[in-house]
XYZ file of C-alpha atoms in Angstrom:
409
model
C 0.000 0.000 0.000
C 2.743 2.762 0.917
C 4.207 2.183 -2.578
C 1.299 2.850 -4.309
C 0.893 5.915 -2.106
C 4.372 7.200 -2.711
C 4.105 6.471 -6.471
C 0.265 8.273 -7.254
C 2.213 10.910 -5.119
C 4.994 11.406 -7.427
C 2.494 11.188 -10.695
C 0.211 13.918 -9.060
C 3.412 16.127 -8.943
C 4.888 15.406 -12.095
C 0.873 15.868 -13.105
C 1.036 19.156 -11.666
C 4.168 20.028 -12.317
C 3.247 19.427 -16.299
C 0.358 21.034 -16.362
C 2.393 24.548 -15.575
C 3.440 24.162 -19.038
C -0.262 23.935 -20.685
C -1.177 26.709 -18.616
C 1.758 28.882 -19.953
C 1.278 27.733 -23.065
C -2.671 27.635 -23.569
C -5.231 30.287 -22.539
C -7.966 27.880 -23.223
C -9.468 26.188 -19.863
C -10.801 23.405 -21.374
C -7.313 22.744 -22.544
C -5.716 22.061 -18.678
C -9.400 20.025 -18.036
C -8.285 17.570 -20.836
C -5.266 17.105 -19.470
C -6.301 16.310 -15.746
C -8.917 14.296 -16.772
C -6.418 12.296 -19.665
C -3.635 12.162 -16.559
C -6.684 10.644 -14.038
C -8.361 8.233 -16.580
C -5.130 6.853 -17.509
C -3.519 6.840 -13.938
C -6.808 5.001 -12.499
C -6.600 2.456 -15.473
C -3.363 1.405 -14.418
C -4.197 1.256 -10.535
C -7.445 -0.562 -10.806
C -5.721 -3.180 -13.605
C -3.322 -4.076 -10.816
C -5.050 -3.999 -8.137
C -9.206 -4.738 -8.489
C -8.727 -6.120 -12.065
C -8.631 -9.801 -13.369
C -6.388 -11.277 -11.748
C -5.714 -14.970 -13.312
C -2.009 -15.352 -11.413
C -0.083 -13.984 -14.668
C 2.449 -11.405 -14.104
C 1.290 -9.105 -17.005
C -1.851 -9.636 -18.869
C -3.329 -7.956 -22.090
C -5.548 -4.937 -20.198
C -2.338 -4.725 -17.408
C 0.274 -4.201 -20.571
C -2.014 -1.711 -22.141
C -2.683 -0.117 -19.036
C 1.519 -0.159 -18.213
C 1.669 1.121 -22.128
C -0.531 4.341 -21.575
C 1.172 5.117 -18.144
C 4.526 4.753 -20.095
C 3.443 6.959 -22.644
C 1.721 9.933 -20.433
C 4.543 9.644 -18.052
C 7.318 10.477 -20.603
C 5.415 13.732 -21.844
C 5.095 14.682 -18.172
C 9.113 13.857 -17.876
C 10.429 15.600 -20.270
C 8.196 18.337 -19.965
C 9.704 18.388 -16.266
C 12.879 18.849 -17.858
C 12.266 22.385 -19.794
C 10.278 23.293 -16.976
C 13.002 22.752 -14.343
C 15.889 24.228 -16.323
C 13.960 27.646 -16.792
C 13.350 27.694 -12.914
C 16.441 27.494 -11.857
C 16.783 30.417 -14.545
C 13.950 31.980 -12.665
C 15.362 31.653 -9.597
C 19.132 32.971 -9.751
C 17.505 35.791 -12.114
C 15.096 36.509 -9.016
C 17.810 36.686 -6.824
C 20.119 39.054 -8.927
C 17.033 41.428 -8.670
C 16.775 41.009 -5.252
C 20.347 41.886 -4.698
C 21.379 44.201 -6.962
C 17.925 45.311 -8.089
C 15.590 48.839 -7.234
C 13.248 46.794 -5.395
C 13.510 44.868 -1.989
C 10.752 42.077 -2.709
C 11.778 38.745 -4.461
C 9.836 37.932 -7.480
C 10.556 35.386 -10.136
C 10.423 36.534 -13.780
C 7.446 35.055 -15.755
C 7.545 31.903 -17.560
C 8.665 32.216 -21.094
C 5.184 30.971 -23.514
C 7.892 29.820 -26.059
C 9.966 27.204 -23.910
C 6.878 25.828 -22.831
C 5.374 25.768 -26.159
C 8.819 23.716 -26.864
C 8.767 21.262 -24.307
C 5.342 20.646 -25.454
C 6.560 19.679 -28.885
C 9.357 17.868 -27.693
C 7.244 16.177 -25.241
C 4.943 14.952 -27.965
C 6.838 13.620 -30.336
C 8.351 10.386 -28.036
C 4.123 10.554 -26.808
C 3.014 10.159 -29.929
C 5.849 7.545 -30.952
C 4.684 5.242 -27.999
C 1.050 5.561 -28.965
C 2.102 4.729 -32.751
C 4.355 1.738 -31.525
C 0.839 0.283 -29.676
C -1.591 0.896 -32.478
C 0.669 -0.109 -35.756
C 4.023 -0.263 -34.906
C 4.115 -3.907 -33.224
C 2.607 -5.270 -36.379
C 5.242 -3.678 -38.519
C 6.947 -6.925 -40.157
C 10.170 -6.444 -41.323
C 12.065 -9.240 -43.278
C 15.565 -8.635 -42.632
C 18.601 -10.721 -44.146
C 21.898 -11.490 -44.201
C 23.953 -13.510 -46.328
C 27.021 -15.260 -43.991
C 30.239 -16.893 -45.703
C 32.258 -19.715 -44.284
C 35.460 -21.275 -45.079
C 34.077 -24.704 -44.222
C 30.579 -24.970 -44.729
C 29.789 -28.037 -46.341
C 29.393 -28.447 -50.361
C 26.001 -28.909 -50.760
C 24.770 -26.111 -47.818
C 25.784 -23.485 -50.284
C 22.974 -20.989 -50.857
C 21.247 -22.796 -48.006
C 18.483 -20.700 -46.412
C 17.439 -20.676 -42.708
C 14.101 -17.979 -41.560
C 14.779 -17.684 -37.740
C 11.437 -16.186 -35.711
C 11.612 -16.001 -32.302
C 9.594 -14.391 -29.081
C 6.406 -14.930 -30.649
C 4.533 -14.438 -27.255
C 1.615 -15.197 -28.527
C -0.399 -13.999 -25.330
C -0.389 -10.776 -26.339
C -1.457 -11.092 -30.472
C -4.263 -9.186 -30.845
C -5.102 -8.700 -34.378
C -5.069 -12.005 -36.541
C -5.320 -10.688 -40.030
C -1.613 -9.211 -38.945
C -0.877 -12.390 -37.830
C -1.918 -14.182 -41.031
C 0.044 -11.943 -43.039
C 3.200 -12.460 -40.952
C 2.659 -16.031 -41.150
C 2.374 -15.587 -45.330
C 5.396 -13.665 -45.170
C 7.649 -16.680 -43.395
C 6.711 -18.781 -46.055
C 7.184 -16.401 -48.993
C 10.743 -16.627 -48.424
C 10.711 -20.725 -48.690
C 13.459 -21.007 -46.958
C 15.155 -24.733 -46.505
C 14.561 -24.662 -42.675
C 12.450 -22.834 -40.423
C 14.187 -22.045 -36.731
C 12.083 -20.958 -34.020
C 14.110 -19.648 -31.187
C 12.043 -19.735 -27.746
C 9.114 -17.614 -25.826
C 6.569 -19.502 -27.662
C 3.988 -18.036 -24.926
C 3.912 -15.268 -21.948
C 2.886 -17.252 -19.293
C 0.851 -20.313 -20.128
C -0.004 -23.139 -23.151
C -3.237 -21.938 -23.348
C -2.234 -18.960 -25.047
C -0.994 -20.525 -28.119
C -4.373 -22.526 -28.472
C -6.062 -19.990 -30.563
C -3.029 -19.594 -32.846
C -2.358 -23.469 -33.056
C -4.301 -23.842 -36.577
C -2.561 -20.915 -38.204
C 1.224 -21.333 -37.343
C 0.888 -25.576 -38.277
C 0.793 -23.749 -42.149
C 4.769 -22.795 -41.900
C 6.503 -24.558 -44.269
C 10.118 -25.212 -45.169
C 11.349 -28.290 -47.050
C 13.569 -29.731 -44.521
C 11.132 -29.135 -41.585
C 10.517 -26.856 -38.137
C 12.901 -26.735 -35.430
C 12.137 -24.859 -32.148
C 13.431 -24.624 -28.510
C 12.358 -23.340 -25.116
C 12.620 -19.675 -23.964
C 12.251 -18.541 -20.355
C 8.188 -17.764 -20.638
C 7.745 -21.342 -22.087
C 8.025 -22.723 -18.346
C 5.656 -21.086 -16.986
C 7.686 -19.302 -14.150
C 6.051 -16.020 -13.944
C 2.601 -17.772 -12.953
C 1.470 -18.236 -9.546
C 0.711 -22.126 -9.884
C -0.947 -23.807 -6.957
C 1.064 -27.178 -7.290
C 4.550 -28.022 -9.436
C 2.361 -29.702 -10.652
C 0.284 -28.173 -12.688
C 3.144 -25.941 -14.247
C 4.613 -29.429 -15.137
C 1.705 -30.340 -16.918
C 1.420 -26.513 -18.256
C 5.179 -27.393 -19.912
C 3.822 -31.275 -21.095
C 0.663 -29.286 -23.138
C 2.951 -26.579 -24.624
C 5.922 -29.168 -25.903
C 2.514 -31.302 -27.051
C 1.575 -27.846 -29.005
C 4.758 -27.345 -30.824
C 4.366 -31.385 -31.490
C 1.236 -30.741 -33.262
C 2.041 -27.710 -35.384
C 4.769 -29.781 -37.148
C 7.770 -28.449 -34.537
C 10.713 -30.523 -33.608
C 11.621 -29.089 -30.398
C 14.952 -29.471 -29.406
C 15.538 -30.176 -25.704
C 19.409 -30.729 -24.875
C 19.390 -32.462 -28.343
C 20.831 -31.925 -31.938
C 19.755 -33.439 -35.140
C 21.032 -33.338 -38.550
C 20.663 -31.671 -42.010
C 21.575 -34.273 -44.600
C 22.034 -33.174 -48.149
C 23.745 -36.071 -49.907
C 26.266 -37.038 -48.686
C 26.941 -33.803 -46.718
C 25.447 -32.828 -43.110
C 25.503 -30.135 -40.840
C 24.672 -30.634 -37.298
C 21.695 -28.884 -35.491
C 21.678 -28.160 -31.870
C 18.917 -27.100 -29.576
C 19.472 -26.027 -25.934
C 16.865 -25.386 -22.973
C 16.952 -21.582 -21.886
C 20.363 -20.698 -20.314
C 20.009 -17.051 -19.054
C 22.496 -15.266 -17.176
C 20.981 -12.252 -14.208
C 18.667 -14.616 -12.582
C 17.267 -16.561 -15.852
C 16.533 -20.294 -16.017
C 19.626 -22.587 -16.856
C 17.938 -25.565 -18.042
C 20.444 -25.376 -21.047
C 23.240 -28.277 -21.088
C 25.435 -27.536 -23.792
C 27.817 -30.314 -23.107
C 24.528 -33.165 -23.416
C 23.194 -31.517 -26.452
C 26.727 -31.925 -28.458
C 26.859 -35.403 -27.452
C 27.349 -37.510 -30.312
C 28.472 -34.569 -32.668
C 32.347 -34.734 -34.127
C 34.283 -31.800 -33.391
C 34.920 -30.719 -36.805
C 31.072 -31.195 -37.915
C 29.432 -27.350 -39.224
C 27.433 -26.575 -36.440
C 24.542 -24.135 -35.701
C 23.132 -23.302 -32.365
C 19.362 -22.138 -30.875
C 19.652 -20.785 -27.845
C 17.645 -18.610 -26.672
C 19.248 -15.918 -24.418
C 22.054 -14.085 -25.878
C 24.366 -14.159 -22.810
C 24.832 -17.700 -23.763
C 26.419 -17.396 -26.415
C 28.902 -14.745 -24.552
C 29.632 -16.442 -21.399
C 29.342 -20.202 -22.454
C 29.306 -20.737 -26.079
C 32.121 -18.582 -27.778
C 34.599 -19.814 -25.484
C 33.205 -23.447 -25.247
C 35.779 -26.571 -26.634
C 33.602 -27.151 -29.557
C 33.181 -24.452 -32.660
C 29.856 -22.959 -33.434
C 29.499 -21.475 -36.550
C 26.358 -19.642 -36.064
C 24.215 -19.091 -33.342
C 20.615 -17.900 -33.412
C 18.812 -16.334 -30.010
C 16.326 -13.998 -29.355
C 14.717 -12.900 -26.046
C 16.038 -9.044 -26.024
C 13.262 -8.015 -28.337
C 15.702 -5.008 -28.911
C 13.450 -3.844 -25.960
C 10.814 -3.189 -28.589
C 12.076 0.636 -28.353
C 15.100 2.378 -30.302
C 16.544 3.723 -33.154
C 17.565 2.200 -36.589
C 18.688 3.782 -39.344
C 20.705 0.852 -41.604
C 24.010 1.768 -42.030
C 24.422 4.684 -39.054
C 22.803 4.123 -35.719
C 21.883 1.334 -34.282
C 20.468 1.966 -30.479
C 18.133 1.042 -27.560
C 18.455 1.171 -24.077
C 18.378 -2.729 -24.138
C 22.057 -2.429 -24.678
C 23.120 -1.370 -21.611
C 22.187 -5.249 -20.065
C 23.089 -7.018 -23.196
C 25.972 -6.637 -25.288
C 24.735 -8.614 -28.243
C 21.377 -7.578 -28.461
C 19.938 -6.914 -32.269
C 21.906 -8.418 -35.440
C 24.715 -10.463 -36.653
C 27.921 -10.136 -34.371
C 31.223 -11.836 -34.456
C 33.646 -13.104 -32.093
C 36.708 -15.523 -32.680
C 34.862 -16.693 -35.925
C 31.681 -17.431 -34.886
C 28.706 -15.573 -35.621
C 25.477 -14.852 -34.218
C 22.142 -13.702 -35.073
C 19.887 -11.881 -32.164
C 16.488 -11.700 -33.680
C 14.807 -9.017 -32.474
C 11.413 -10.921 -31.783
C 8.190 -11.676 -33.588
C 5.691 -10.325 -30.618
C 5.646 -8.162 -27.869
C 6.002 -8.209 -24.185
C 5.305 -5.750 -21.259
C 4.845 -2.613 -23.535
C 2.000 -4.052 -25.792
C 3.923 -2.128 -29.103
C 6.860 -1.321 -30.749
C 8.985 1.927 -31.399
C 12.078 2.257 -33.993
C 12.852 -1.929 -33.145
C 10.076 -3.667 -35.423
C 8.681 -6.980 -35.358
C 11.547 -9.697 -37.011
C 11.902 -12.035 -39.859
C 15.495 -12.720 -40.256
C 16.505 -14.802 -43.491
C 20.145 -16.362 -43.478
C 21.427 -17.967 -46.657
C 25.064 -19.565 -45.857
C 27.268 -19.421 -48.371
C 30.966 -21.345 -49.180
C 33.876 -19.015 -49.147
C 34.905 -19.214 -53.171
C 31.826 -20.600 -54.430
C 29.666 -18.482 -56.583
C-alpha cells in the first residue's frame, strides 16, 4: 500500500508540475481540463488493472500491458516536460535573486515563464508521446524481413545458398489482431526457406495462449522441416501455480503444441541436415540465461554424439549464452541464433548509421549479426511483444540467413 501511495504521489506532482506548461502555453481552460482528466483516466486504469482487475495469477496480462503502455506513454510527456520546466526555474530563480540583490526593489519575485519554452517542451514532449502511442496501435505489427547472407570457409558443399528464416519471441499472449498475424505467417513462407528455426518464448505465461493460434502457425513450411526450442516464458515461471504440478503439466501441453504444429523441439538435443552425402549438425538447448534466468540449457549433453569438426549451428535462446558459455566453449559454433532481447521493442535504426536502444546497456549482443573468434550470431529481435504491448524504432523480425561457401559463386 505505501508504494502505491508514494508512487500516485509522485504522478500527481509530475501531473502538476506538467500542467504549468499547458497553462503557460494555452489560454484555453478546457485545454488544462483535458489534461487532468487524460492524466486521471489513464492513472486510475493502471491502478485498478493491478489492483481490483482480473487477476488470473499472470504477471502481465493484455488490459495490465495496455494499461503499463498508456502510463509509459503519459509519463514520458510529463518527464520531459519536467525537464524544460526545471531548467527555466532554476533560470527563474538565480535571475530573481540578482534582482533582489542588486535590483531597485527589496521584494523577491521570479520573472514570468517564457510561452515559447513551454510551447517547446510541449513539442518535444509529444513527439516520443506520440511515438509510444504509434508503436501500440501499428508499430508492433510492422513486419520487417531482414537478411543477411554469412560466408564460411568450411561450410559443407552442398549447404551453399542454403536458407534458414529464424522467428523467435512470438509471445503469442499478447497477439491481438489475426489478419496481422496471417500476413506475418504468409510472409515466413514467402521466403521458402530450406529450414524454419524458431528460437524460444513460444507463450507469456501459459499453453493456453498458443491454443487460438495453433491452426494458423501448423501452415509454416520449409522443405527440410521446423525446429524450435524453449525460452524462459515457455516454463511457466512467472505464474502463480498452486502445485509443481500443474506448471509441469502446463510445460507437457505446450511441448505437445509445438508437437502438433509440425515443430521438432529441441531439448538438450541436436539433429542433422543431410544433403547427400553432406550434413551439418543442429543443436537445440533449454533456456540458459544469465541475471537470474533459467539454466535448463546443457550444452555439453546436447553436443553429445556430434564430431568436433562437424558445421554446427546453435538455438539458444538468451544471448548471454552465447557470450559467457558458447564462444569460449571446446567445440566451434558457426552460427548461433537467439532472441529474447526483443531489442526492448524501443530504439533507433537507421541501416548503415545508428543502431540503439536502451536494451544495450544489459546485453551486449542484443539486435543483429555479431562476431567473435569466428563465430557468428544472429539476435532476432522478436516476432511479438512483451510488457509494452507495441513497438517503437525496433520492429517486429523475420530474419533470413542464406550460408554461403567461401569461393563458391
Amino acid at each position: 500500500m505505501l508504494r502505491w501511495i508514494v508512487f500516485i504521489a509522485i504522478y500527481f506532482m509530475m501531473g502538476y508540475y506538467s500542467l504549468q506548461a499547458i497553462k503557460t502555453a494555452s489560454r484555453f481552460p478546457w485545454v488544462y481540463f483535458a489534461f487532468m482528466a487524460l492524466s486521471l483516466l489513464v492513472l486510475g486504469n493502471f491502478v485498478y488493472q493491478f489492483t481490483f482487475g482480473i487477476n488470473d495469477g499472470r504477471v502481465l496480462s493484455r488490459p495490465r500491458s495496455y494499461a503499463f503502455g498508456f502510463l509509459i506513454a503519459m509519463m514520458t510527456f510529463q518527464i520531459i516536460t519536467i525537464i524544460f520546466l526545471f531548467s527555466e526555474d532554476i533560470f527563474r530563480l538565480i535571475s530573481g535573486g540578482i534582482q533582489r540583490v542588486f535590483g531597485s526593489s527589496s521584494e523577491f519575485s521570479l520573472p514570468a515563464r517564457r510561452r515559447f519554452l513551454s510551447i517547446m517542451a510541449m513539442g518535444i514532449a509529444a513527439v516520443p508521446f506520440g511515438a509510444l502511442l504509434y508503436g501500440m496501435y501499428r508499430g508492433k505489427y510492422n513486419f520487417q524481413v531482414l537478411s543477411y547472407d554469412l560466408e564460411f570457409e568450411d561450410l559443407p558443399d552442398a549447404f551453399h545458398n542454403y536458407q534458414i528464416t529464424q522467428i523467435s519471441d512470438l509471445h503469442s499472449g499478447s497477439f491481438d489482431n489475426r489478419k496481422k498475424i496471417e500476413y506475418a505467417v504468409n510472409l515466413i513462407n514467402e521466403q521458402q526457406s530450406d529450414v524454419i528455426l524458431f528460437t524460444g518464448d513460444m507463450v507469456n505465461n501459459v499453453a493456453l495462449e498458443m491454443e487460438p493460434w495453433k491452426a494458423l502457425f501448423s501452415t509454416l513450411n520449409a522443405k527440410d522441416g521446423k525446429f524450435s526450442i524453449l525460452g524462459n516464458h515457455d516454463y511457466g515461471d512467472y505464474v502463480k501455480w498452486e502445485t509443481t504440478a500443474l506448471q509441469k503439466q502446463n510445460l507437457d501441453d505446450l511441448k505437445g503444441i509445438q508437437a502438433e504444429m509440425g515443430f521438432d523441439l529441441l531439448l538438450n538435443d541436436h539433429r542433422y541436415l543431410q544433403k547427400g552425402k553432406d550434413k551439418l549438425a543442429l543443436v537445440g538447448v533449454e533456456n540458459w540465461g544469465r541475471g537470474g534466468f533459467k539454466k535448463a540449457g546443457d550444452l555439453n549433453k546436447a553436443v553429445s554424439g556430434i564430431h568436433e569438426n562437424d558445421f554446427k549451428i546453435l538455438m539458444s535462446h538468451d544471448p548471454s549464452h552465447w557470450e559467457d558459455v558458447v564462444i569460449h566453449h571446446d567445440y566451434h559454433y558457426h552460427l548461433t541464433l537467439s532472441g529474447h532481447t526483443h531489442g526492448m521493442q524501443f530504439g533507433i535504426e537507421i541501416p548503415g548509421w545508428v543502431k540503439w536502444s536502451p536494451v544495450k546497456w544489459r546485453y551486449k549482443y542484443w539486435a543483429g549479426i555479431y562476431e567473435e573468434l569466428g563465430q557468428y550470431i544472429n539476435v532476432n529481435r522478436g516476432f511479438g511483444f512483451l510488457g509494452y504491448p507495441g513497438r517503437v524504432g525496433i520492429w517486429p523480425e523475420i530474419s533470413v540467413i542464406r550460408l554461403k561457401k567461401k569461393g563458391m559463386a
